[in-house]
């Protein structure tokens, strides 16, 4: 791992669903660059505390707080933002990462399966983005801290563009996220608020461990990836961290796919 260079020093960040998986990697990457980080968890308090402990071992890391909260609940999201205020100060970086799958063929999908996924994956992202924008508008550009008034980095998915049979609730939530992200860019770009998405392909985390835990399924998924390997959470962490930094200042309203080429539809390599 390369040494961090404090690109996010004196900034304050919220990363949802960061007790494990991709959120954990993003929290670690951002805190290693010097930002203070709120580590949000849904049920795994120990996991969140472990992330805080890992961060504390780095050179000059940001401070951390661990905060329970359900991103689909308005009050919980508001409480997370007040926690950052109370402990660190103004929020500069918001990474709505929490996401779930509840798979079923569409004709068998219950309303509950549909709503639960949309509530976490899309409404949760809206609630976080809305609170972040309120903050950014209030604070404006904090001179000497960042060139932006604030950064939102939505964690999306390749399924914001690739349809996914048997997972329509998930694909619809991520497809909706594109328009949320781009509308925010259009509406708040003039205030120097930047909003982008990072879209992972197949990354080894709990959400898909039944795939990478099974050699047959793993080989099948590799057929969908030109790079022929599943990705690691840290590969999303580094990109999210860069999107939060001034190095990506002119990037606004776009999705960065981190997918080993999955969105290049390798099924067409020898067909068509
Ligand atoms: P994961 O299951 O390991 O982590 C999801 C996190 O979200 C967990 O910490 C979980 O506790 C949290 N969470 C779930 N519901 C929540 C709620 N209501 N409130 C707060 N937190 C909640 O999966 P992951 O792979 O780390 O997923 C992170 C994000 O990356 C998700 O948005 C997912 O859609 C996206 N993603 C993952 C992959 C992949 O291959 N792993 C691919 C594309 C997109």
Coordinates of C-alpha atoms and ligand atoms in Angstrom, one line a residue:
X1 CA 0.0 0.0 0.0
X2 CA 1.4 3.4 -0.9
X3 CA 1.9 6.0 1.8
X4 CA -1.0 8.5 2.1
X5 CA -0.2 12.2 1.5
X6 CA -3.0 13.8 3.6
X7 CA -5.0 14.9 0.6
X8 CA -8.1 15.1 2.8
X9 CA -6.7 16.7 5.9
X10 CA -9.1 18.8 8.1
X11 CA -12.1 17.4 6.2
X12 CA -15.0 15.6 7.7
X13 CA -16.6 12.6 6.1
X14 CA -19.6 10.3 6.5
X15 CA -19.5 6.8 5.0
X16 CA -22.6 4.7 5.4
X17 CA -22.5 1.0 5.8
X18 CA -18.8 1.1 6.6
X19 CA -18.5 -1.7 9.2
X20 CA -17.5 -4.1 6.4
X21 CA -17.0 -4.6 2.7
X22 CA -16.7 -1.7 0.3
X23 CA -17.8 0.9 2.9
X24 CA -15.1 -0.2 5.3
X25 CA -12.4 0.1 2.5
X26 CA -13.7 3.6 1.7
X27 CA -13.7 4.7 5.3
X28 CA -10.1 3.4 5.7
X29 CA -8.9 5.1 2.5
X30 CA -10.5 8.4 3.4
X31 CA -9.2 8.4 7.0
X32 CA -5.7 7.4 5.9
X33 CA -5.7 10.7 3.9
X34 CA -6.3 12.6 7.1
X35 CA -10.1 13.1 7.1
X36 CA -12.2 12.6 10.2
X37 CA -14.7 9.9 9.5
X38 CA -18.0 8.8 10.8
X39 CA -18.2 5.0 10.5
X40 CA -21.9 4.1 10.2
X41 CA -23.1 0.6 10.9
X42 CA -26.5 -1.0 10.7
X43 CA -26.1 -4.0 13.1
X44 CA -22.4 -4.8 13.3
X45 CA -21.1 -2.5 16.0
X46 CA -18.0 -4.7 16.6
X47 CA -17.1 -4.5 12.9
X48 CA -17.4 -0.7 13.0
X49 CA -15.2 -0.5 16.0
X50 CA -12.6 -2.7 14.4
X51 CA -12.5 -0.3 11.4
X52 CA -11.9 2.6 13.8
X53 CA -9.1 0.6 15.5
X54 CA -7.5 -0.2 12.1
X55 CA -7.6 3.5 11.2
X56 CA -6.0 4.5 14.5
X57 CA -2.9 2.5 13.6
X58 CA -2.0 4.6 10.5
X59 CA 0.3 7.6 10.5
X60 CA -1.6 10.8 11.1
X61 CA -5.1 9.3 10.4
X62 CA -8.3 11.3 10.8
X63 CA -10.3 10.9 14.0
X64 CA -13.2 8.5 13.9
X65 CA -16.7 8.1 15.5
X66 CA -18.8 5.0 15.2
X67 CA -22.5 5.6 14.7
X68 CA -25.5 3.2 14.5
X69 CA -28.1 4.2 11.9
X70 CA -30.5 2.9 9.3
X71 CA -30.0 4.9 6.1
X72 CA -33.6 4.4 5.1
X73 CA -34.8 6.2 8.2
X74 CA -34.9 10.0 8.0
X75 CA -34.2 10.6 11.7
X76 CA -31.2 8.2 11.7
X77 CA -29.6 10.1 8.8
X78 CA -30.2 13.5 10.4
X79 CA -28.7 12.1 13.6
X80 CA -25.6 11.0 11.8
X81 CA -25.0 14.4 10.4
X82 CA -25.5 16.0 13.8
X83 CA -22.9 13.6 15.3
X84 CA -20.4 14.8 12.7
X85 CA -21.1 18.4 13.6
X86 CA -20.9 17.8 17.3
X87 CA -17.6 15.8 17.1
X88 CA -15.8 17.2 14.1
X89 CA -17.5 20.2 12.5
X90 CA -18.9 20.8 9.0
X91 CA -19.4 17.8 6.7
X92 CA -17.2 18.0 3.5
X93 CA -17.5 14.5 2.1
X94 CA -20.6 12.2 2.0
X95 CA -20.3 8.6 0.7
X96 CA -23.7 6.9 0.7
X97 CA -22.5 3.4 0.3
X98 CA -25.0 1.2 2.2
X99 CA -26.8 -1.2 -0.1
X100 CA -28.6 -4.5 -0.1
X101 CA -30.0 -7.2 -2.4
X102 CA -33.2 -9.2 -1.9
X103 CA -33.4 -11.3 -5.1
X104 CA -36.5 -12.9 -6.6
X105 CA -37.9 -13.4 -10.1
X106 CA -40.1 -10.4 -10.7
X107 CA -43.4 -12.3 -10.8
X108 CA -42.6 -13.6 -7.4
X109 CA -41.1 -10.5 -5.9
X110 CA -43.1 -9.2 -2.9
X111 CA -43.8 -5.6 -2.4
X112 CA -41.7 -5.8 0.8
X113 CA -38.7 -7.1 -1.2
X114 CA -39.1 -4.3 -3.7
X115 CA -39.6 -1.5 -1.1
X116 CA -36.9 -2.6 1.3
X117 CA -34.3 -2.6 -1.5
X118 CA -35.4 0.7 -2.9
X119 CA -35.7 2.3 0.5
X120 CA -32.1 1.4 1.4
X121 CA -30.4 1.7 -2.0
X122 CA -32.2 4.8 -3.4
X123 CA -34.1 6.6 -0.7
X124 CA -31.2 6.1 1.7
X125 CA -28.9 7.7 -0.8
X126 CA -31.4 10.6 -1.3
X127 CA -31.6 11.2 2.5
X128 CA -27.8 11.3 2.8
X129 CA -27.3 13.5 -0.2
X130 CA -30.0 15.9 0.9
X131 CA -28.5 16.3 4.3
X132 CA -25.0 16.7 2.8
X133 CA -26.3 19.4 0.3
X134 CA -27.9 21.4 3.2
X135 CA -24.5 21.3 4.9
X136 CA -22.5 22.3 1.9
X137 CA -24.9 25.2 1.0
X138 CA -24.6 26.5 4.6
X139 CA -20.8 26.3 4.7
X140 CA -19.8 27.1 1.1
X141 CA -16.2 26.5 0.0
X142 CA -14.0 26.2 3.1
X143 CA -10.9 28.1 1.9
X144 CA -7.7 26.1 2.4
X145 CA -9.6 22.9 3.1
X146 CA -11.0 21.9 -0.3
X147 CA -11.8 23.6 -3.7
X148 CA -15.4 22.2 -3.5
X149 CA -18.1 23.3 -1.1
X150 CA -18.6 19.5 -0.7
X151 CA -18.4 16.2 -2.4
X152 CA -21.0 13.4 -2.6
X153 CA -19.8 10.0 -3.9
X154 CA -22.7 7.6 -4.4
X155 CA -21.8 3.9 -4.4
X156 CA -23.7 2.6 -7.3
X157 CA -23.1 -0.6 -9.4
X158 CA -22.5 -1.8 -12.9
X159 CA -26.3 -2.5 -12.7
X160 CA -27.0 1.1 -13.1
X161 CA -26.5 0.3 -16.8
X162 CA -26.6 -3.6 -17.0
X163 CA -30.1 -5.0 -16.7
X164 CA -30.2 -7.9 -14.1
X165 CA -32.8 -10.6 -14.4
X166 CA -33.9 -11.9 -11.0
X167 CA -32.7 -8.7 -9.3
X168 CA -35.0 -6.0 -10.8
X169 CA -35.4 -4.2 -7.5
X170 CA -31.6 -3.8 -7.2
X171 CA -31.1 -2.8 -10.8
X172 CA -34.0 -0.3 -10.6
X173 CA -32.5 1.2 -7.5
X174 CA -29.1 1.6 -9.0
X175 CA -30.6 2.9 -12.3
X176 CA -32.5 5.5 -10.4
X177 CA -29.3 6.5 -8.7
X178 CA -27.9 7.8 -12.0
X179 CA -30.6 10.3 -12.4
X180 CA -30.4 11.3 -8.7
X181 CA -26.6 11.9 -9.0
X182 CA -26.8 13.7 -12.3
X183 CA -29.8 15.9 -11.2
X184 CA -27.8 16.9 -8.1
X185 CA -24.8 17.8 -10.3
X186 CA -27.0 20.0 -12.5
X187 CA -28.8 21.6 -9.6
X188 CA -25.9 22.2 -7.2
X189 CA -22.8 22.4 -9.5
X190 CA -23.1 26.2 -9.5
X191 CA -22.5 26.1 -5.7
X192 CA -19.3 24.1 -6.3
X193 CA -20.9 21.0 -4.9
X194 CA -19.6 17.9 -6.7
X195 CA -21.7 14.8 -7.1
X196 CA -20.4 11.6 -8.7
X197 CA -20.8 7.8 -8.4
X198 CA -18.4 5.0 -8.2
X199 CA -19.9 1.8 -9.7
X200 CA -18.3 -1.4 -8.7
X201 CA -18.4 -4.6 -10.8
X202 CA -18.0 -7.9 -9.0
X203 CA -16.1 -7.2 -5.8
X204 CA -15.5 -9.8 -3.1
X205 CA -17.6 -8.9 -0.1
X206 CA -20.4 -10.4 2.0
X207 CA -23.1 -9.3 -0.5
X208 CA -21.9 -11.9 -3.0
X209 CA -19.9 -14.5 -1.0
X210 CA -22.1 -17.3 -2.3
X211 CA -20.5 -16.5 -5.7
X212 CA -16.8 -16.2 -4.8
X213 CA -17.1 -19.0 -2.1
X214 CA -18.1 -21.5 -4.8
X215 CA -15.4 -22.3 -7.4
X216 CA -18.0 -23.1 -10.1
X217 CA -19.9 -19.8 -9.7
X218 CA -16.6 -18.0 -9.4
X219 CA -15.5 -19.3 -12.8
X220 CA -18.9 -18.3 -14.3
X221 CA -18.6 -14.7 -13.0
X222 CA -15.1 -14.4 -14.4
X223 CA -16.6 -15.0 -17.9
X224 CA -18.3 -11.6 -17.4
X225 CA -15.1 -9.8 -16.6
X226 CA -12.5 -9.0 -19.3
X227 CA -9.9 -8.7 -16.6
X228 CA -10.8 -12.2 -15.5
X229 CA -10.7 -11.5 -11.8
X230 CA -13.1 -10.3 -9.2
X231 CA -12.1 -7.0 -7.6
X232 CA -11.2 -6.2 -4.0
X233 CA -13.0 -3.6 -1.8
X234 CA -9.8 -1.5 -1.6
X235 CA -9.9 -0.9 -5.3
X236 CA -13.2 0.9 -4.8
X237 CA -11.8 2.7 -1.7
X238 CA -9.0 4.3 -3.6
X239 CA -11.2 5.6 -6.4
X240 CA -13.8 7.0 -3.9
X241 CA -11.0 8.7 -2.0
X242 CA -9.7 10.2 -5.2
X243 CA -13.2 11.4 -6.1
X244 CA -13.3 13.1 -2.7
X245 CA -10.0 14.9 -3.3
X246 CA -9.1 18.1 -5.2
X247 CA -7.3 16.0 -7.7
X248 CA -10.7 15.2 -9.3
X249 CA -12.0 18.7 -8.9
X250 CA -13.4 19.1 -12.4
X251 CA -15.2 15.7 -12.4
X252 CA -18.9 16.3 -11.7
X253 CA -22.0 14.3 -12.6
X254 CA -20.4 11.2 -13.8
X255 CA -20.0 7.5 -12.9
X256 CA -16.6 5.9 -12.6
X257 CA -16.9 2.2 -13.3
X258 CA -14.5 0.1 -11.4
X259 CA -15.4 -3.3 -12.9
X260 CA -12.4 -4.9 -14.7
X261 CA -14.2 -4.1 -17.9
X262 CA -17.6 -5.7 -17.1
X263 CA -19.5 -2.9 -18.7
X264 CA -17.7 -3.7 -22.0
X265 CA -20.0 -6.8 -22.4
X266 CA -17.4 -9.5 -22.9
X267 CA -20.1 -11.9 -24.0
X268 CA -19.8 -10.1 -27.4
X269 CA -16.1 -11.0 -27.8
X270 CA -16.7 -13.9 -30.1
X271 CA -20.4 -13.4 -30.9
X272 CA -21.9 -10.7 -33.0
Ligands
LIG1 P1 -21.9 -5.7 2.1 O1 -23.2 -6.5 2.3 O2 -20.6 -6.2 2.5 O3 -22.1 -4.2 2.8 C1 -23.3 -3.5 2.8 C2 -23.2 -2.6 4.0 O4 -24.5 -1.8 4.1 C3 -23.2 -3.4 5.3 O5 -22.3 -2.7 6.2 C4 -24.6 -3.3 5.8 O6 -24.7 -3.4 7.2 C5 -25.0 -1.9 5.4 N1 -26.4 -1.7 5.4 C6 -27.4 -2.5 4.9 N2 -28.6 -1.9 5.1 C7 -28.4 -0.8 5.8 C8 -29.2 0.2 6.3 N3 -30.5 0.2 6.2 N4 -28.6 1.3 6.9 C9 -27.3 1.4 7.0 N5 -26.4 0.5 6.6 C10 -27.0 -0.6 5.9 O7 -21.8 -5.3 0.6 P2 -20.8 -4.4 -0.2 O8 -20.4 -5.2 -1.4 O9 -19.8 -3.9 0.6 O10 -21.8 -3.3 -0.7 C11 -21.6 -1.9 -0.6 C12 -22.2 -1.1 -1.7 O11 -21.5 -1.5 -2.9 C13 -23.7 -1.4 -1.9 O12 -24.3 -0.2 -2.3 C14 -23.7 -2.3 -3.1 O13 -24.9 -2.3 -3.9 C15 -22.5 -1.8 -3.9 N6 -22.0 -2.8 -4.9 C16 -21.3 -3.9 -4.5 C17 -20.8 -4.8 -5.4 C18 -20.0 -6.0 -5.1 O14 -19.7 -6.8 -6.0 N7 -19.7 -6.3 -3.8 C19 -21.0 -4.6 -6.8 C20 -21.7 -3.4 -7.1 C21 -22.2 -2.5 -6.2

